Coordinates of C-alpha atoms in Angstrom, one line a residue:
M26 CA 0.0 0.0 0.0
K27 CA 1.3 3.4 -0.9
S28 CA 2.2 5.6 2.1
K29 CA 0.1 8.5 0.8
Y30 CA -3.0 6.4 1.3
L31 CA -2.3 5.4 4.9
L32 CA -3.8 8.4 6.5
A33 CA -6.9 8.1 4.2
W34 CA -7.4 4.5 5.5
F35 CA -6.8 5.8 9.0
L36 CA -9.7 8.3 8.5
L37 CA -12.0 5.5 7.5
I38 CA -11.0 3.5 10.5
Q39 CA -11.7 6.4 12.8
I40 CA -15.2 6.9 11.3
V41 CA -16.0 3.2 11.7
F42 CA -14.6 3.2 15.3
L43 CA -16.8 6.2 16.3
K44 CA -19.9 4.5 14.8
I45 CA -19.2 1.5 17.0
I46 CA -18.2 3.4 20.2
A47 CA -21.5 5.3 20.1
Y48 CA -23.2 2.2 21.4
F49 CA -21.0 2.1 24.5
P50 CA -21.5 5.5 26.3
Q51 CA -20.6 4.1 29.7
W52 CA -17.3 2.9 28.4
V53 CA -16.6 6.4 27.0
E54 CA -17.7 8.0 30.2
H55 CA -15.4 5.8 32.3
Y56 CA -12.2 5.5 30.2
Y57 CA -12.2 8.8 28.2
C58 CA -14.4 11.4 30.0
N59 CA -13.3 10.5 33.5
G60 CA -9.9 9.3 32.5
I61 CA -7.9 10.4 29.5
Y62 CA -9.8 13.6 29.0
I63 CA -9.3 14.8 32.5
Y64 CA -5.5 14.8 32.0
I65 CA -5.7 16.3 28.5
S66 CA -8.0 19.2 29.5
K67 CA -6.2 20.1 32.7
S68 CA -2.8 20.0 31.0
L69 CA -4.0 22.4 28.2
R70 CA -5.7 24.8 30.7
W71 CA -2.6 24.8 32.9
L72 CA -0.4 25.5 29.9
L73 CA -2.5 28.2 28.3
G74 CA -4.9 29.5 31.0
S75 CA -2.6 32.2 32.3
L76 CA -1.9 33.7 28.9
P77 CA -4.0 36.8 28.3
I78 CA -4.6 36.2 24.6
S79 CA -6.4 33.4 22.8
I80 CA -3.9 31.0 21.4
G81 CA -6.6 28.9 19.8
D82 CA -7.9 31.9 17.9
I83 CA -4.4 32.7 16.7
I84 CA -4.0 29.1 15.5
Y85 CA -7.3 29.3 13.6
G86 CA -6.3 32.6 12.1
L87 CA -2.9 31.3 10.9
A88 CA -4.5 28.1 9.5
I89 CA -7.1 30.1 7.6
G90 CA -4.5 32.4 6.2
Y91 CA -2.2 29.5 5.2
G92 CA -5.1 27.7 3.5
L93 CA -6.1 30.8 1.5
T94 CA -2.4 31.4 0.5
V95 CA -2.0 27.8 -0.7
L96 CA -5.3 28.1 -2.7
W97 CA -4.2 31.3 -4.3
K98 CA -0.7 30.1 -5.2
N99 CA -2.0 26.9 -6.8
R100 CA -5.0 28.3 -8.5
K101 CA -3.6 27.9 -12.0
G102 CA -2.2 24.4 -11.8
F103 CA -5.1 22.9 -9.8
R104 CA -6.8 20.9 -12.7
S105 CA -3.6 19.2 -13.7
S106 CA -2.7 18.0 -10.2
W107 CA -6.1 17.7 -8.5
K108 CA -5.7 14.0 -7.6
E109 CA -2.5 14.7 -5.7
R110 CA -4.0 17.7 -3.9
F111 CA -7.1 15.7 -3.1
W112 CA -5.1 13.1 -1.2
K113 CA -3.1 15.7 0.6
L114 CA -6.3 17.3 1.8
I115 CA -7.6 13.9 2.9
N116 CA -4.4 13.4 4.9
V117 CA -4.8 16.7 6.6
V118 CA -8.4 16.0 7.4
S119 CA -7.5 12.6 8.9
V120 CA -4.9 14.1 11.3
V121 CA -7.2 17.0 12.3
Y122 CA -10.1 14.6 12.8
C123 CA -8.0 12.4 15.0
L124 CA -6.8 15.4 17.1
F125 CA -10.3 16.8 17.4
H126 CA -11.7 13.6 18.9
L127 CA -8.7 12.7 21.0
L128 CA -8.5 16.2 22.6
W129 CA -12.2 16.8 23.1
A130 CA -14.9 15.4 20.8
M131 CA -15.1 11.9 22.2
N132 CA -17.3 13.6 24.8
Y133 CA -20.1 13.6 22.2
Y134 CA -20.4 9.9 22.9
R135 CA -20.5 10.0 26.7
E136 CA -23.4 9.0 29.0
P137 CA -26.3 11.5 28.8
L138 CA -26.7 13.8 31.8
F139 CA -30.3 12.6 32.2
D140 CA -28.9 9.1 33.1
K141 CA -25.9 10.5 35.0
M142 CA -28.2 12.5 37.3
K143 CA -31.0 9.9 37.2
L144 CA -33.6 12.3 35.9
T145 CA -36.7 11.5 33.9
R146 CA -36.8 12.8 30.3
E147 CA -40.4 14.1 29.9
Y148 CA -42.7 16.7 31.4
T149 CA -46.3 17.7 31.0
K150 CA -47.6 21.1 30.0
Q151 CA -48.7 21.6 33.6
D152 CA -45.2 20.9 34.7
L153 CA -43.9 23.6 32.3
V154 CA -46.6 26.1 33.4
D155 CA -45.9 25.6 37.1
F156 CA -42.2 25.9 36.7
T157 CA -42.5 29.0 34.5
K158 CA -44.8 30.7 37.1
I159 CA -42.1 30.2 39.8
L160 CA -39.4 31.5 37.4
I161 CA -41.3 34.6 36.6
A162 CA -41.8 35.4 40.3
K163 CA -38.2 34.7 41.1
T164 CA -36.9 36.8 38.2
N165 CA -39.2 39.7 39.0
A166 CA -38.1 39.7 42.6
L167 CA -34.4 39.7 41.7
Q168 CA -34.8 42.4 39.1
W169 CA -36.5 44.6 41.8
Q170 CA -33.8 43.7 44.3
I171 CA -31.1 44.9 41.9
T172 CA -32.8 48.0 40.5
K173 CA -35.5 49.0 42.9
D174 CA -37.5 50.0 39.8
S175 CA -39.6 47.4 37.9
T176 CA -39.3 49.5 34.7
A177 CA -35.4 49.6 34.7
K178 CA -33.3 47.1 32.9
V179 CA -30.5 45.5 34.8
V180 CA -27.0 46.8 33.9
N181 CA -24.2 44.5 35.0
P182 CA -21.6 46.7 36.9
Y183 CA -18.6 44.4 36.6
T184 CA -15.9 44.3 34.0
Q185 CA -15.6 41.2 31.9
E186 CA -12.4 40.3 33.6
Q187 CA -14.1 40.4 37.0
L188 CA -16.9 38.2 35.7
F189 CA -14.3 35.7 34.5
A190 CA -12.9 35.5 38.0
M191 CA -16.3 35.4 39.7
T192 CA -17.6 32.3 37.8
Q193 CA -15.4 30.0 39.9
E194 CA -17.5 30.6 43.1
G195 CA -20.6 29.2 41.5
Y196 CA -18.9 26.1 40.2
D197 CA -17.3 25.5 43.7
Q198 CA -20.8 25.6 45.2
L199 CA -22.2 23.3 42.5
A200 CA -19.3 20.8 43.0
Q201 CA -20.2 20.4 46.7
E202 CA -23.4 18.7 45.6
Y203 CA -22.0 17.0 42.5
P204 CA -18.3 16.4 42.5
Y205 CA -18.2 15.6 38.8
F206 CA -19.0 19.3 38.1
R207 CA -15.8 20.5 39.8
Y208 CA -13.9 23.0 37.7
N209 CA -10.2 23.8 38.1
L210 CA -7.5 25.7 36.2
P211 CA -9.6 28.3 34.4
S212 CA -8.8 29.2 30.8
I213 CA -11.4 31.8 29.8
K214 CA -10.6 34.2 27.0
K215 CA -12.2 37.0 25.0
S216 CA -12.4 35.7 21.5
L217 CA -10.3 37.6 18.9
F218 CA -13.1 36.7 16.5
S219 CA -15.9 38.3 18.6
A220 CA -17.1 40.4 15.6
P221 CA -17.4 37.4 13.2
L222 CA -19.0 35.4 16.0
S223 CA -21.7 38.1 16.4
Y224 CA -22.5 37.9 12.7
M225 CA -22.5 34.1 12.8
G226 CA -25.0 34.2 15.7
F227 CA -22.7 32.7 18.5
S228 CA -22.0 34.1 21.9
G229 CA -19.0 31.8 22.5
Y230 CA -17.3 28.5 21.7
L231 CA -14.8 26.1 23.0
N232 CA -11.6 25.6 21.1
P233 CA -11.3 21.8 21.1
F234 CA -7.6 21.9 20.3
T235 CA -6.5 24.2 23.1
N236 CA -9.4 23.8 25.6
E237 CA -9.8 27.6 25.9
A238 CA -13.3 28.9 26.5
Q239 CA -13.8 31.6 23.9
V240 CA -16.4 34.2 24.8
N241 CA -17.9 36.8 22.5
Y242 CA -17.2 40.0 24.4
Q243 CA -19.6 42.0 22.3
V244 CA -22.9 40.4 23.5
P245 CA -25.2 42.2 26.0
Q246 CA -23.6 42.1 29.4
Y247 CA -26.6 41.3 31.6
G248 CA -26.5 37.7 30.3
F249 CA -22.7 37.5 30.0
P250 CA -22.2 35.3 33.2
V251 CA -24.2 32.4 31.7
T252 CA -22.2 32.7 28.5
I253 CA -19.1 32.1 30.5
T254 CA -20.5 29.3 32.6
H255 CA -21.8 27.6 29.5
E256 CA -18.4 27.5 27.8
M257 CA -16.8 26.3 31.1
A258 CA -19.2 23.3 31.0
H259 CA -17.9 22.5 27.6
Q260 CA -14.3 22.6 29.0
M261 CA -15.4 20.1 31.6
G262 CA -16.2 17.6 28.8
Y263 CA -19.9 18.1 28.3
A264 CA -20.5 18.3 24.6
S265 CA -24.3 18.6 24.5
E266 CA -25.5 22.2 24.2
S267 CA -28.6 21.5 26.3
E268 CA -26.5 19.9 29.0
C269 CA -24.0 22.9 29.0
N270 CA -27.0 25.3 29.2
F271 CA -28.2 23.4 32.3
I272 CA -24.8 23.1 34.0
G273 CA -24.1 26.8 33.2
F274 CA -27.5 27.8 34.5
M275 CA -26.9 25.8 37.8
A276 CA -23.4 27.3 38.2
A277 CA -24.7 30.8 37.8
L278 CA -27.7 30.2 40.0
K279 CA -25.5 28.8 42.8
N280 CA -23.3 31.9 42.6
K281 CA -23.9 34.3 45.6
D282 CA -23.8 37.3 43.3
A283 CA -27.2 38.7 42.3
Y284 CA -26.1 39.5 38.8
F285 CA -25.1 35.9 38.1
Q286 CA -28.4 34.7 39.5
Y287 CA -30.3 37.2 37.3
A288 CA -28.4 36.0 34.2
A289 CA -29.5 32.4 35.1
Y290 CA -33.1 33.3 35.8
T291 CA -33.5 35.4 32.6
M292 CA -32.1 32.6 30.4
A293 CA -34.4 30.1 32.0
V294 CA -37.4 32.3 31.6
K295 CA -36.6 32.9 28.0
Y296 CA -36.4 29.2 27.2
C297 CA -39.5 28.3 29.2
M298 CA -41.5 31.1 27.6
G299 CA -40.4 29.9 24.2
A300 CA -41.6 26.4 25.0
I301 CA -44.9 27.8 26.2
G302 CA -45.3 29.9 23.1
A303 CA -44.8 26.8 20.9
M304 CA -47.7 25.2 22.8
D305 CA -50.1 28.0 23.6
K306 CA -49.7 31.5 22.1
D307 CA -52.3 33.1 24.4
L308 CA -50.7 31.7 27.5
F309 CA -47.4 33.0 26.4
L310 CA -48.8 36.5 26.0
N311 CA -50.4 36.3 29.4
Y312 CA -47.2 35.4 31.1
K313 CA -45.2 38.0 29.2
K314 CA -47.5 40.6 30.7
Q315 CA -46.5 39.3 34.2
L316 CA -42.8 40.0 33.7
H317 CA -41.5 43.4 34.9
S318 CA -41.0 45.8 32.0
G319 CA -37.3 46.1 33.1
I320 CA -36.8 42.4 32.3
L321 CA -38.5 42.8 28.9
K322 CA -36.1 45.7 28.2
N323 CA -33.1 43.3 28.8
F324 CA -34.7 40.9 26.4
E325 CA -35.2 43.6 23.9
E326 CA -31.5 44.6 24.3
D327 CA -30.6 41.1 23.4
H328 CA -33.0 41.0 20.5
L329 CA -31.7 44.3 19.0
F330 CA -28.1 43.1 19.3
W331 CA -28.6 39.9 17.3
K332 CA -31.0 41.7 14.9
A333 CA -28.3 44.2 14.1
H334 CA -25.9 41.4 13.2
E335 CA -28.4 39.3 11.1
T336 CA -27.0 38.3 7.8
F337 CA -27.1 35.3 5.5
I338 CA -23.8 34.3 7.1
E339 CA -25.7 33.5 10.4
D340 CA -28.2 31.3 8.6
G341 CA -25.4 29.5 6.8
F342 CA -23.4 28.8 9.9
H343 CA -26.4 27.7 11.9
A344 CA -27.4 25.3 9.1
F345 CA -23.8 24.0 9.2
Y346 CA -23.7 23.7 13.0
D347 CA -27.1 22.0 13.0
Q348 CA -25.8 19.3 10.7
F349 CA -22.5 19.1 12.7
L350 CA -24.5 18.4 15.9
K351 CA -26.5 15.7 14.2
M352 CA -23.4 14.0 12.9
N353 CA -22.0 14.0 16.5
Q354 CA -24.7 12.2 18.5
Q355 CA -27.0 15.3 18.8
E356 CA -29.9 13.9 16.9
D357 CA -32.0 17.1 17.3
G358 CA -29.3 19.4 16.0
M359 CA -29.8 23.0 17.0
E360 CA -33.1 22.0 18.6
S361 CA -31.1 20.1 21.2
Y362 CA -30.9 23.5 23.0
S363 CA -34.6 23.0 24.0
K364 CA -33.7 19.9 26.1
F365 CA -32.4 22.4 28.6
V366 CA -36.0 23.0 29.6
D367 CA -36.5 19.2 30.2
L368 CA -33.4 19.1 32.4
M369 CA -34.5 22.1 34.5
I370 CA -38.0 21.0 35.1
N371 CA -37.2 17.4 35.9
Y372 CA -34.3 18.4 38.1
N373 CA -36.5 20.9 40.0
K374 CA -39.1 18.2 40.5
S375 CA -36.5 16.0 42.2
K376 CA -34.5 18.7 44.0
A377 CA -36.8 21.7 44.3
I378 CA -34.1 24.2 43.2
L379 CA -36.5 27.1 42.9

């Protein structure tokens, strides 16, 4: 066999291996998530966490620049040597695919959080209604506590650097109840690509090759704490977006700071109201009227920010990410975010967190 085909065969072997390993989530949980990955993630965060700039973003920038340069230099001779270039591309994909899964993406195949926390997976409309009522009351009370004016939106007074440091306290509290949510060696960065992320419709991402939590520093600040805690959950090895929403929500809710709690409550209200709106439009409008106008102003702030950055680019990247999630054990794609509501309601039924 020619050596130039070895990495191509290796790519095929990887794909088959991942198809098989998907049937053994407990094995992945034990040997990778709670074994190999722990050492990989902590090593990367120890190595890069103290650096003030995003190394992952720099690597991405250099890779994109190099790729465009190669394409430009070889634009004329592409047809005559396309087979050779095709196999070179496959070789690169094979290596990157291997590193992607070894360093982080095997977490897509881990045991679901529903099973890990022994939660049921379904809820009734009445469960949703009851939970939303409690959320609205809690969110209204917290908004009043912070502003002393039901018509005033909440303005987060902290710098983003302060918020990065403050997130640890919530995770420390959460880990007292669930040790597997313990977070050490922070590596949280402002993304150098925050402007592109805004137009792509993302508030942050985890770099799987450097284990840096990349946060879009341009997003509205009232919800910034849960953006951070969400990306930290990815660093801990949770790949599901709904699970990271839930873990991030819990870490912000457990934080003693009122602004963290407000970020948690408003995110939860937004998702639950969305679920109610999909079931009953009139009930949605009724509950919307019960929210303080200051809270609605925060929601409008969020809406206007993303509206100002709407382009065809966002639709394209969301379509791509939807397919990416479906290819990686997230069968509902972008809709997997809605499972966050399932987790909150069923956890509250068992633990009464609100």
